[in-house]
PDB file of C-alpha atoms in Angstrom:
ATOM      1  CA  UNK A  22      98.535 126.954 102.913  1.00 31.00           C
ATOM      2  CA  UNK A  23      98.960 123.719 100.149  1.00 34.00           C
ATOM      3  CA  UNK A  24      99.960 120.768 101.911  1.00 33.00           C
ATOM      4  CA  UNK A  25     102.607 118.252 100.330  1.00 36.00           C
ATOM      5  CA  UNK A  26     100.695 115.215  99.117  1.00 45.00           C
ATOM      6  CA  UNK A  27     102.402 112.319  99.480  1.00 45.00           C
ATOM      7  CA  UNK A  28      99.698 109.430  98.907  1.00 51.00           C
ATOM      8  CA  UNK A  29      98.766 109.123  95.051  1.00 58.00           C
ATOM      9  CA  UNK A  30      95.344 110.731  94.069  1.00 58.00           C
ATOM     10  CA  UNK A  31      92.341 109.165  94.548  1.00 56.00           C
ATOM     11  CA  UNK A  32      93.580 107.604  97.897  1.00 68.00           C
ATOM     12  CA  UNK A  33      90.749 107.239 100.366  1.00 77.00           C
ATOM     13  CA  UNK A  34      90.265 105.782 103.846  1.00 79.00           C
ATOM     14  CA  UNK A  35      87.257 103.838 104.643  1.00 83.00           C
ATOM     15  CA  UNK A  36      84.528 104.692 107.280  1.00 87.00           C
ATOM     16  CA  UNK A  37      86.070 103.840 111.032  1.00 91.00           C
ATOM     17  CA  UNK A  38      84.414 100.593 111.873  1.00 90.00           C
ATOM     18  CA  UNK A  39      85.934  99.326 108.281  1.00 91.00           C
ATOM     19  CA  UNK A  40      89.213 100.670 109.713  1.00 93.00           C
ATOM     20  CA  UNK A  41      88.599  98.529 113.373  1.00 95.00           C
ATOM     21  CA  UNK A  42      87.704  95.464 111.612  1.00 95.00           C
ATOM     22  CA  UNK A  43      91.174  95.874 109.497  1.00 95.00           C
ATOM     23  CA  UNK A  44      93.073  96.862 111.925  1.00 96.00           C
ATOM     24  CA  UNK A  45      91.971  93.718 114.269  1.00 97.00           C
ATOM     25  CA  UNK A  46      92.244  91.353 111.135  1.00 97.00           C
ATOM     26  CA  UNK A  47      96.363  92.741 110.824  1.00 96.00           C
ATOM     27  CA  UNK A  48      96.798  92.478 114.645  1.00 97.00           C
ATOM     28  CA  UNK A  49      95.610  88.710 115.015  1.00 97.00           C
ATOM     29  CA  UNK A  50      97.578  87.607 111.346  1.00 97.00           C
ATOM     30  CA  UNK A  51     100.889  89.328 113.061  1.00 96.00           C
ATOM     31  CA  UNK A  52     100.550  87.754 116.463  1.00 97.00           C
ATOM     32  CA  UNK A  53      99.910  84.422 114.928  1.00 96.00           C
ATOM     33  CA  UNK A  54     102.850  84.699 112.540  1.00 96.00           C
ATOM     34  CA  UNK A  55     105.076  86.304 115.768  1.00 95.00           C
ATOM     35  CA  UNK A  56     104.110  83.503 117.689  1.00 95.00           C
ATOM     36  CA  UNK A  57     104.880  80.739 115.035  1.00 95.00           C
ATOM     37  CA  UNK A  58     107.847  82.386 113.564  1.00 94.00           C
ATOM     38  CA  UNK A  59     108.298  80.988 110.171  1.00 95.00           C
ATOM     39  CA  UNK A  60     111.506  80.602 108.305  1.00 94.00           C
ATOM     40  CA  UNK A  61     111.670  83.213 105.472  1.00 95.00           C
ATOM     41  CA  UNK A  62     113.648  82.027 102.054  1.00 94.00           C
ATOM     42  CA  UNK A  63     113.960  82.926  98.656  1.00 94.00           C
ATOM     43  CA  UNK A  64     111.120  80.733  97.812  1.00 96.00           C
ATOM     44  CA  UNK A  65     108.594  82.656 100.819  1.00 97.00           C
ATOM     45  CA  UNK A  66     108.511  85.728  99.511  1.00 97.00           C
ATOM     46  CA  UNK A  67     108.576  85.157  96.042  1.00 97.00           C
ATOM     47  CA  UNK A  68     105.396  82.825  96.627  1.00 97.00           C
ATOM     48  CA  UNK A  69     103.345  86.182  97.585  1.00 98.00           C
ATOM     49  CA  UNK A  70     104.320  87.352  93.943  1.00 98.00           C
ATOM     50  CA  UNK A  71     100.641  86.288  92.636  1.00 98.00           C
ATOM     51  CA  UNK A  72      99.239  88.146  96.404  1.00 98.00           C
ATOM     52  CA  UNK A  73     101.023  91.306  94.888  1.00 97.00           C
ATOM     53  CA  UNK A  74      98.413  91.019  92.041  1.00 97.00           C
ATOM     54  CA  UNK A  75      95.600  89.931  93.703  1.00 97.00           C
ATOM     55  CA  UNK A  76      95.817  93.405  95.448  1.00 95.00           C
ATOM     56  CA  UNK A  77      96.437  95.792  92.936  1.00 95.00           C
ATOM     57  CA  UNK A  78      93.619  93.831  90.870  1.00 94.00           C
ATOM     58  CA  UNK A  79      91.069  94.150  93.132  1.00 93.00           C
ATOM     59  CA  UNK A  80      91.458  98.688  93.474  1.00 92.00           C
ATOM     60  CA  UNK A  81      91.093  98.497  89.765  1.00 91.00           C
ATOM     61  CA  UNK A  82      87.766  96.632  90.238  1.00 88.00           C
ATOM     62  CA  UNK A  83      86.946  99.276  92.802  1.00 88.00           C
ATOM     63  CA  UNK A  84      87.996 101.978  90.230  1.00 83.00           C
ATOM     64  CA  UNK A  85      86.358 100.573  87.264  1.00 81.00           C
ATOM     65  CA  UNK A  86      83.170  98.993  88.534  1.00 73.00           C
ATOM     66  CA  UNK A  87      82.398 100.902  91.704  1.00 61.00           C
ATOM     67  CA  UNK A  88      79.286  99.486  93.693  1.00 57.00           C
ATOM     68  CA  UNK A  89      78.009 101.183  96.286  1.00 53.00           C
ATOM     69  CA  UNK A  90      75.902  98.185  97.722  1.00 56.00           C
ATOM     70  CA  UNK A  91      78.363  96.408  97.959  1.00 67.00           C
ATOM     71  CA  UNK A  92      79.524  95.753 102.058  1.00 76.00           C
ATOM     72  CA  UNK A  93      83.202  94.978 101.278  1.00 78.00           C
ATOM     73  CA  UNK A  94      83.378  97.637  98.947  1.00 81.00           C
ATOM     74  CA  UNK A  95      85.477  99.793 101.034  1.00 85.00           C
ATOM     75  CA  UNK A  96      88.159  97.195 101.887  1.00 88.00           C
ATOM     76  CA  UNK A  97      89.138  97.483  98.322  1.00 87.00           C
ATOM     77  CA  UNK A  98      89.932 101.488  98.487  1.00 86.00           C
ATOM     78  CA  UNK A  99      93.396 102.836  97.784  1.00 82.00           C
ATOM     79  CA  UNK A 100      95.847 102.301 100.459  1.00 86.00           C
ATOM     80  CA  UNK A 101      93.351  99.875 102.157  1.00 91.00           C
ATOM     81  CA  UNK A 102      93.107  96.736  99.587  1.00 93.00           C
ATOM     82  CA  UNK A 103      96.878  96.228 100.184  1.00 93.00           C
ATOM     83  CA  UNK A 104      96.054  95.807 103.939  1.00 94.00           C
ATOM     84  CA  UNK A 105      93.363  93.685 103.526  1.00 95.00           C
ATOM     85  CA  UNK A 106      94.893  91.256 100.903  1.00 96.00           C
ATOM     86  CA  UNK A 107      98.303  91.399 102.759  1.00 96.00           C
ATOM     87  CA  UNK A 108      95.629  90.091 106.027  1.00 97.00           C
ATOM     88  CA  UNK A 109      94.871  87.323 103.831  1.00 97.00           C
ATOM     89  CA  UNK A 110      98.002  86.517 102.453  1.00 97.00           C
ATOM     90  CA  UNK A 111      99.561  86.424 106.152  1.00 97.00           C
ATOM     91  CA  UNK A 112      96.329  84.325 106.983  1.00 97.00           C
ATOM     92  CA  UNK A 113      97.305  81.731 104.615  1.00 98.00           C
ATOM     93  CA  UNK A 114     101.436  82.253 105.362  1.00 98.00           C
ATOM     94  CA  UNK A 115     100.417  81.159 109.319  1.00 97.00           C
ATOM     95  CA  UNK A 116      97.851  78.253 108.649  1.00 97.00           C
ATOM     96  CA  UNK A 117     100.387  77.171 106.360  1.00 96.00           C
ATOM     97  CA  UNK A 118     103.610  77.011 108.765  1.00 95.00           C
ATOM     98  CA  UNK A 119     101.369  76.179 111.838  1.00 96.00           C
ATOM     99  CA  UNK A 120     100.613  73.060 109.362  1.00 95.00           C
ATOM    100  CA  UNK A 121     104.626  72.023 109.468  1.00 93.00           C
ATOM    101  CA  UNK A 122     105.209  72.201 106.102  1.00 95.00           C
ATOM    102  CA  UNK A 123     108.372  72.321 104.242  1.00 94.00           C
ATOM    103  CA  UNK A 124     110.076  75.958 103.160  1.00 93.00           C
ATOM    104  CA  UNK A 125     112.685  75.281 101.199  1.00 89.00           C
ATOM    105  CA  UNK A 126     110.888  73.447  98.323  1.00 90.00           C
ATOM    106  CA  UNK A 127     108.048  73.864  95.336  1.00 92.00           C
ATOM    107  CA  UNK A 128     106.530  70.987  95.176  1.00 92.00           C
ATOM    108  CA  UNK A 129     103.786  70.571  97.322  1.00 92.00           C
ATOM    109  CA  UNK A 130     102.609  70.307  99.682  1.00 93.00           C
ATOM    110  CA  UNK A 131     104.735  73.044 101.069  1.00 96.00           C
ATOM    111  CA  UNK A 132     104.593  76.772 102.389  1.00 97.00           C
ATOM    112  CA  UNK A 133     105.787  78.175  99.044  1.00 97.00           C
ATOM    113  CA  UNK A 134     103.899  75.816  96.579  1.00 97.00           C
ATOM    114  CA  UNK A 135     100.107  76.520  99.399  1.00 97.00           C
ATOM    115  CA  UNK A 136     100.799  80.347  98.913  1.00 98.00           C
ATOM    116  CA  UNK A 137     101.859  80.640  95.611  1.00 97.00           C
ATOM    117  CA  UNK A 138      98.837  78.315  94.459  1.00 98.00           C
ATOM    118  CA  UNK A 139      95.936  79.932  96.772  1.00 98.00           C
ATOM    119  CA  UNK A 140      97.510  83.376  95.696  1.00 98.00           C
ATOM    120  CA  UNK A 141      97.493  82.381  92.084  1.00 98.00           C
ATOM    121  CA  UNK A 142      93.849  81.331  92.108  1.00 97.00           C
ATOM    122  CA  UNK A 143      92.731  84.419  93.538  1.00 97.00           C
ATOM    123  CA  UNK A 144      94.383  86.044  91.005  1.00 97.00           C
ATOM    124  CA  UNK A 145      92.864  84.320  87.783  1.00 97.00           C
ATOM    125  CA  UNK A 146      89.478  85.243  89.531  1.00 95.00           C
ATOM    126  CA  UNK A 147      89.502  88.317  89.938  1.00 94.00           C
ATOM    127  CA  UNK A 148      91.239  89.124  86.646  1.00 94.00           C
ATOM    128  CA  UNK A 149      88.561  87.291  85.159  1.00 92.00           C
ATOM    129  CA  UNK A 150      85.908  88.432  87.092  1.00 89.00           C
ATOM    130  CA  UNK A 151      87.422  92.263  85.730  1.00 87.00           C
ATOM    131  CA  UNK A 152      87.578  90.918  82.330  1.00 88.00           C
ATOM    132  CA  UNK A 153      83.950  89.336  82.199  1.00 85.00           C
ATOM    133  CA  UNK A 154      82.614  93.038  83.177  1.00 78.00           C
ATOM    134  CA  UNK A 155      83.911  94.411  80.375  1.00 74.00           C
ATOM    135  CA  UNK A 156      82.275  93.599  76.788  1.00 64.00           C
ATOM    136  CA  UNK A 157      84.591  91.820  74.808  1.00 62.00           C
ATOM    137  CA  UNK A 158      84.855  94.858  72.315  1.00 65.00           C
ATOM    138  CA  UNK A 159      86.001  97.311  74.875  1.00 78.00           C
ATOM    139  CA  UNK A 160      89.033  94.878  75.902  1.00 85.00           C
ATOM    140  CA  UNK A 161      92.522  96.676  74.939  1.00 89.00           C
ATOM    141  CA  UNK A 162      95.298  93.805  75.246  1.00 92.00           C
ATOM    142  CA  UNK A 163      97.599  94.905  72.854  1.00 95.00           C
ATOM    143  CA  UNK A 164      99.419  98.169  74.492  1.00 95.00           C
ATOM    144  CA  UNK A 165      99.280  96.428  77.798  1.00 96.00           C
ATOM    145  CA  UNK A 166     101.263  93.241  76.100  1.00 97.00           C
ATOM    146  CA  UNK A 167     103.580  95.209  74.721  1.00 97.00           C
ATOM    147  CA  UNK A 168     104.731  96.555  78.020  1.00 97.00           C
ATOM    148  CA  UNK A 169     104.970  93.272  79.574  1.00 98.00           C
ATOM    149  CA  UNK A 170     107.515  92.039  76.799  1.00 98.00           C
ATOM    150  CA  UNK A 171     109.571  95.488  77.179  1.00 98.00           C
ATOM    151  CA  UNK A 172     109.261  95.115  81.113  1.00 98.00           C
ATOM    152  CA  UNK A 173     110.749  91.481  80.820  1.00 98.00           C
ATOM    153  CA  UNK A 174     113.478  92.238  78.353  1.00 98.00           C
ATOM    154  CA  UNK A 175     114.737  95.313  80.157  1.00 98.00           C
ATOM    155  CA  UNK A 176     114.445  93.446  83.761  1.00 98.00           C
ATOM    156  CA  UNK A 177     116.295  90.673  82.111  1.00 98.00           C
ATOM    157  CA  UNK A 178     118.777  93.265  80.627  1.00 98.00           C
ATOM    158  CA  UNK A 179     119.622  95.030  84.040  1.00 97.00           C
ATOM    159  CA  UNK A 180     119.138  91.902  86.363  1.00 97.00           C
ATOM    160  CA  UNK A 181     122.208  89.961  83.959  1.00 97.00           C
ATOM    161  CA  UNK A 182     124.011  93.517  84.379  1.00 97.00           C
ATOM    162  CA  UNK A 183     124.006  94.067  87.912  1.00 96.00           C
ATOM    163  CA  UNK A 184     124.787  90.726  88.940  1.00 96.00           C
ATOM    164  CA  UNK A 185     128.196  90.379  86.795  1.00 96.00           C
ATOM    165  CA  UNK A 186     128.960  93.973  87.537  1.00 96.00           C
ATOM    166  CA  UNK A 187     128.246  93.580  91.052  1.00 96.00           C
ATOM    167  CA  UNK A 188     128.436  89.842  92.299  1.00 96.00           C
ATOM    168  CA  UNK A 189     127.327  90.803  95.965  1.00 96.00           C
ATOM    169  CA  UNK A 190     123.902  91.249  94.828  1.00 96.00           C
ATOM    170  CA  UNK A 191     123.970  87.518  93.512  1.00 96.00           C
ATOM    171  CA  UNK A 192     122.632  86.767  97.311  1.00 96.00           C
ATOM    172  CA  UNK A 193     119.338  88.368  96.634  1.00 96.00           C
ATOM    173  CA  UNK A 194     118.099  85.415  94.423  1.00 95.00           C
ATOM    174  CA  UNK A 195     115.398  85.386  92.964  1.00 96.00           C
ATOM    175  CA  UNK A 196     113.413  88.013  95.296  1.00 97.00           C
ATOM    176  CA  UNK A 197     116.194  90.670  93.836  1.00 97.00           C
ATOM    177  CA  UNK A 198     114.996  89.368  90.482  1.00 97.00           C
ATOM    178  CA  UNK A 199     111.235  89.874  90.978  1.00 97.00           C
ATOM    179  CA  UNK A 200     112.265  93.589  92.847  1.00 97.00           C
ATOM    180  CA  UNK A 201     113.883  94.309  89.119  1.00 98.00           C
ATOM    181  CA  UNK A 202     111.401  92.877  87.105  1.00 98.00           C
ATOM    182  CA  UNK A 203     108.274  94.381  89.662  1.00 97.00           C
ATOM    183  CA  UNK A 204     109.904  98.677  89.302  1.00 98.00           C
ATOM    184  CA  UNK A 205     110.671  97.550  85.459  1.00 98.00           C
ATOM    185  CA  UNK A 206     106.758  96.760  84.772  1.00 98.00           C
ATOM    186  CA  UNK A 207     105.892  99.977  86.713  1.00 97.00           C
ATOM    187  CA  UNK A 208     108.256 102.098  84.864  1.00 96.00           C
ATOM    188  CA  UNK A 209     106.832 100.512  81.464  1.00 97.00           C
ATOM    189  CA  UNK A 210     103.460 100.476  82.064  1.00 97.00           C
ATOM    190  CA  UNK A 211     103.792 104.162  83.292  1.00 96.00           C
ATOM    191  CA  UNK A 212     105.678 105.352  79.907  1.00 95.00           C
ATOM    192  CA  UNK A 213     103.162 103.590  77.834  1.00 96.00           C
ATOM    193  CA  UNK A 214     100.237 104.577  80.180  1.00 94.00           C
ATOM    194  CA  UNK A 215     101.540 108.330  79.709  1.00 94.00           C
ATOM    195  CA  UNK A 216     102.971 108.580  76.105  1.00 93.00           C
ATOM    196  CA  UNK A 217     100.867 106.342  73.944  1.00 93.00           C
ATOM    197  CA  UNK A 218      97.295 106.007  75.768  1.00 91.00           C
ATOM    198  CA  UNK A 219      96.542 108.984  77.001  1.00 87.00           C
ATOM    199  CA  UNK A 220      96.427 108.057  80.990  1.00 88.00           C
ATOM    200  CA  UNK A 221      97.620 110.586  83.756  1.00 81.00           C
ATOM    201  CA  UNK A 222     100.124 109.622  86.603  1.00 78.00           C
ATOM    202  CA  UNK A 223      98.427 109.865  90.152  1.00 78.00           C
ATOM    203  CA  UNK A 224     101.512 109.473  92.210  1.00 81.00           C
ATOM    204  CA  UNK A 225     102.887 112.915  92.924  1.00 83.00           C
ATOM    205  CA  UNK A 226     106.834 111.709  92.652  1.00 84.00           C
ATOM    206  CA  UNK A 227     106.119 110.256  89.606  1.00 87.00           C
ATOM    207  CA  UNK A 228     104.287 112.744  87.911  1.00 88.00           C
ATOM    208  CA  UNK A 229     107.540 115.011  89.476  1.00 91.00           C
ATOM    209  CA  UNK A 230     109.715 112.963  87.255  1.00 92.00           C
ATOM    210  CA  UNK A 231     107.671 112.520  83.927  1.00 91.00           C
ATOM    211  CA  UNK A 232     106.931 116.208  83.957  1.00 90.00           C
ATOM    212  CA  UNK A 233     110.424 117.046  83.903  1.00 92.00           C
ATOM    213  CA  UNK A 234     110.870 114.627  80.804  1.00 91.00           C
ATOM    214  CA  UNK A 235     107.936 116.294  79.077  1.00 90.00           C
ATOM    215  CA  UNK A 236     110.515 119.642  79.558  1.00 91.00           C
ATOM    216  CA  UNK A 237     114.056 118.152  77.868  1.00 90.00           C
ATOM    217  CA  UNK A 238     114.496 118.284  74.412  1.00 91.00           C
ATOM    218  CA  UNK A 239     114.228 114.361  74.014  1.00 89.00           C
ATOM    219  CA  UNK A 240     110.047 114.762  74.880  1.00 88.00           C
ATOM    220  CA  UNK A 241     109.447 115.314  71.411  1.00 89.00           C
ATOM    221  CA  UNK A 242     111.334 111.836  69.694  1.00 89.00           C
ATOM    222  CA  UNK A 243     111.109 109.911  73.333  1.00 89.00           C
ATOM    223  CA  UNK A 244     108.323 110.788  75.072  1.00 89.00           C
ATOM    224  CA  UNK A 245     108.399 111.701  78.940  1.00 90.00           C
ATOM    225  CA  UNK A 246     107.921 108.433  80.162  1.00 92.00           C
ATOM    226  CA  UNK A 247     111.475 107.236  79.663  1.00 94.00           C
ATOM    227  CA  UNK A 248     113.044 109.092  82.531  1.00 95.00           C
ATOM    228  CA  UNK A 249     110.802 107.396  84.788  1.00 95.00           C
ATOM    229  CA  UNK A 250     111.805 103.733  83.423  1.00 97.00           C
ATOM    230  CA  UNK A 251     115.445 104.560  83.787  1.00 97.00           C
ATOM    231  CA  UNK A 252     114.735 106.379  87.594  1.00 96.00           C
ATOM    232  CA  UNK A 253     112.604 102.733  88.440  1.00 97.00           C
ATOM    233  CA  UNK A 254     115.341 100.463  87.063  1.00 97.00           C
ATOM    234  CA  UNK A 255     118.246 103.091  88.453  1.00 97.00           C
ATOM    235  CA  UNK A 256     115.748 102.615  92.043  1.00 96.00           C
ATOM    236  CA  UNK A 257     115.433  98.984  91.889  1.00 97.00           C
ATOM    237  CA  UNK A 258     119.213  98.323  90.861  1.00 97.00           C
ATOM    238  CA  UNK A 259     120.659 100.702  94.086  1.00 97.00           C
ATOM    239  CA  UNK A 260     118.197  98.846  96.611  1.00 97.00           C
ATOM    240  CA  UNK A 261     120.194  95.631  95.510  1.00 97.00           C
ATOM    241  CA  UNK A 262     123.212  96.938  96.247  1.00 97.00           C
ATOM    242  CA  UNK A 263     122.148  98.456  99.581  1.00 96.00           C
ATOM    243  CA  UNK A 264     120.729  95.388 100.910  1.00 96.00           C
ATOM    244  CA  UNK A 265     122.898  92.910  99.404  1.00 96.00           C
ATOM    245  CA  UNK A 266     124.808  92.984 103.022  1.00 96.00           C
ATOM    246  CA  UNK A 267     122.243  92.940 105.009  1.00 96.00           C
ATOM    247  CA  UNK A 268     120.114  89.886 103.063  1.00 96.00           C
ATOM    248  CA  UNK A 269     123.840  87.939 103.864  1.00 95.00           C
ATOM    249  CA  UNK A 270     123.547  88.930 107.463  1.00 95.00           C
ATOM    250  CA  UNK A 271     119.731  88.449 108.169  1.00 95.00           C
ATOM    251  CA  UNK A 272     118.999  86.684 105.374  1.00 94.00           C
ATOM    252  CA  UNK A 273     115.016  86.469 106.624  1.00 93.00           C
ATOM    253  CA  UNK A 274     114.535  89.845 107.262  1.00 94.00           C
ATOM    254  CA  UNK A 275     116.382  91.215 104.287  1.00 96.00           C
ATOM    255  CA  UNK A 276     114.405  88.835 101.928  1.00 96.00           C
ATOM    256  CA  UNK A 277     110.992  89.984 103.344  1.00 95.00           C
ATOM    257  CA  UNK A 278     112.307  93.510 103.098  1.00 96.00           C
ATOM    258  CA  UNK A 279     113.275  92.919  99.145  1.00 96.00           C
ATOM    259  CA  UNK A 280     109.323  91.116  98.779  1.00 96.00           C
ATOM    260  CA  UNK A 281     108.275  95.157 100.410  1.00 96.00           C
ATOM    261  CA  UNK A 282     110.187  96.689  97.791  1.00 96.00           C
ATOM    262  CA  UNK A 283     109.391  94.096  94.776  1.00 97.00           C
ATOM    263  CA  UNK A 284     105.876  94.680  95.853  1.00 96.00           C
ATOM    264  CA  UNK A 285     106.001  98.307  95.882  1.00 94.00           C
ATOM    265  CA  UNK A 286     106.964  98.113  91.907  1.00 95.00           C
ATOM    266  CA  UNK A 287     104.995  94.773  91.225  1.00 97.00           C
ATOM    267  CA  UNK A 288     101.717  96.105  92.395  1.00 95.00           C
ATOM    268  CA  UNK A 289     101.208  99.490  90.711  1.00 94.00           C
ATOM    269  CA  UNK A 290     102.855  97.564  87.227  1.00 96.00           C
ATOM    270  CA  UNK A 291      99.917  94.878  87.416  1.00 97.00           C
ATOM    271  CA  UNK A 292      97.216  97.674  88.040  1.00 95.00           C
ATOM    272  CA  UNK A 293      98.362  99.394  84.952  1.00 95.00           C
ATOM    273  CA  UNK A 294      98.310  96.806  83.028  1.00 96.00           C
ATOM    274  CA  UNK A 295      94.792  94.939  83.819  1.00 95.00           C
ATOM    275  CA  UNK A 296      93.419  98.793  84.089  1.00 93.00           C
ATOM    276  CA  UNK A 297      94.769  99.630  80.494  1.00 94.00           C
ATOM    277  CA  UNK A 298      93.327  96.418  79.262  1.00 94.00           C
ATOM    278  CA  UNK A 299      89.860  97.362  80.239  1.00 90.00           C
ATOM    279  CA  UNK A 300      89.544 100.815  80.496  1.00 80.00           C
ATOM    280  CA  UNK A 301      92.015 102.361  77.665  1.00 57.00           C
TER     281      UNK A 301
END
């Protein structure tokens, strides 16, 4: 009998006392964050932006450069990394709010600006750290560049759409922006991933979709990555709506569930780009 697969292929779980560790690591960062109960705004959420890469950065350093002496090695498996940086992350959310600092501003010192900034850094290092690795001659920037202008203009694009066509979603700030622009870069990436360097898509609903492109009669002048942009942007707009009324209700809880979502699109759309860079 097949079963359905659901996770993307190559997912792995790491040995049990990996799994205790992480699971210990998520229970202490929740109680402490329960306990302290910081305010979530607009500014929160879209501080873990750089977080979002930090984790989909690292599996592609466990893809690419796999060491097997390596003790944290398994942390960085697929689903696992997005555990362990999101322990981190929280980590850093709670010593920053136990600290008393401000929410609702940039400038530091402040919850947003410590985040953002400690996020960030991790982010440029690791990056780097997968650039380094690879000899300068077997870096592939251009592909991956391209897709992050055509991400931005079509987030842009739909973003300016949705909220003059539907001024309710106006409320999701700029967390509903970085949910648009996080599903466009996915969807991009994907198409370009699939129709111009040769890559294969491991996610099983994806693959769904961009194999039923490959069928239409548009394969041959469009490729069959274009259905997937349009069913990411399509995705990404209809969230917005949904939750539009509930982010005016409970504004914290509906902004930390649009970070969920932007991360959901964010993540995958960074991994395909620094992997393309490196590995195409």
């Amino acid at each position: 009998m097949q079963v359905l697969q659901i996770l993307p292929e190559g997912s792995t779980l790491p040995p049990l006392p990996y799994l205790v560790v992480l699971a210990l690591a998520l229970a202490g960062v929740a109680l402490a964050l329960r306990r302290l109960g910081p305010r979530v705004t607009d500014r929160v959420v879209v501080s873990f932006a750089p977080w979002m890469v930090v984790g989909s950065s690292c599996y592609v350093l466990y893809q690419v450069y796999e060491t097997s002496s390596f003790l944290l090695k398994p942390f960085f498996s697929s689903p696992t990394v997005y555990v362990s940086v999101a322990v981190l992350a929280g980590a850093v959310w709670a010593a920053s709010a136990a600290a008393g600092l401000p929410v609702d501003r940039w400038r530091p010192p402040s919850v947003p600006s410590v985040v953002g900034l400690s996020g960030a850094v991790l982010a440029i290092v690791v990056v780097g750290w997968a650039l380094v690795w690879s000899a300068p001659g077997d870096l592939h920037p251009v592909w991956p560049a391209v897709a992050l202008a055509v991400a931005v203009v079509c987030a842009v694009t739909v973003w300016a759409a949705l909220r003059r066509l539907v001024p309710a979603t106006r409320v999701t700030g700029a967390v509903g922006g970085l949910c648009v622009f996080g599903h466009a870069l996915d969807g991009v990436s994907t198409a370009v991933g699939i129709d111009v360097l040769g890559f294969g898509e491991r996610s099983p609903f994806s693959r769904a979709i961009i194999e039923f492109a490959a069928t239409l009669p548009t394969a041959p002048i469009l490729g069959a990555g274009w259905l997937f942009v349009v069913a990411k942007l399509a995705l990404a707009a209809a969230v917005l709506v949904l939750l539009a009324s509930y982010v005016r209700e409970e504004p914290g809880e509906g902004t930390l569930l649009l970070g969920a979502v932007a991360a959901v699109g964010l993540g995958p759309g960074a991994h395909n780009l620094l992997l393309f860079t490196i590995a195409s």
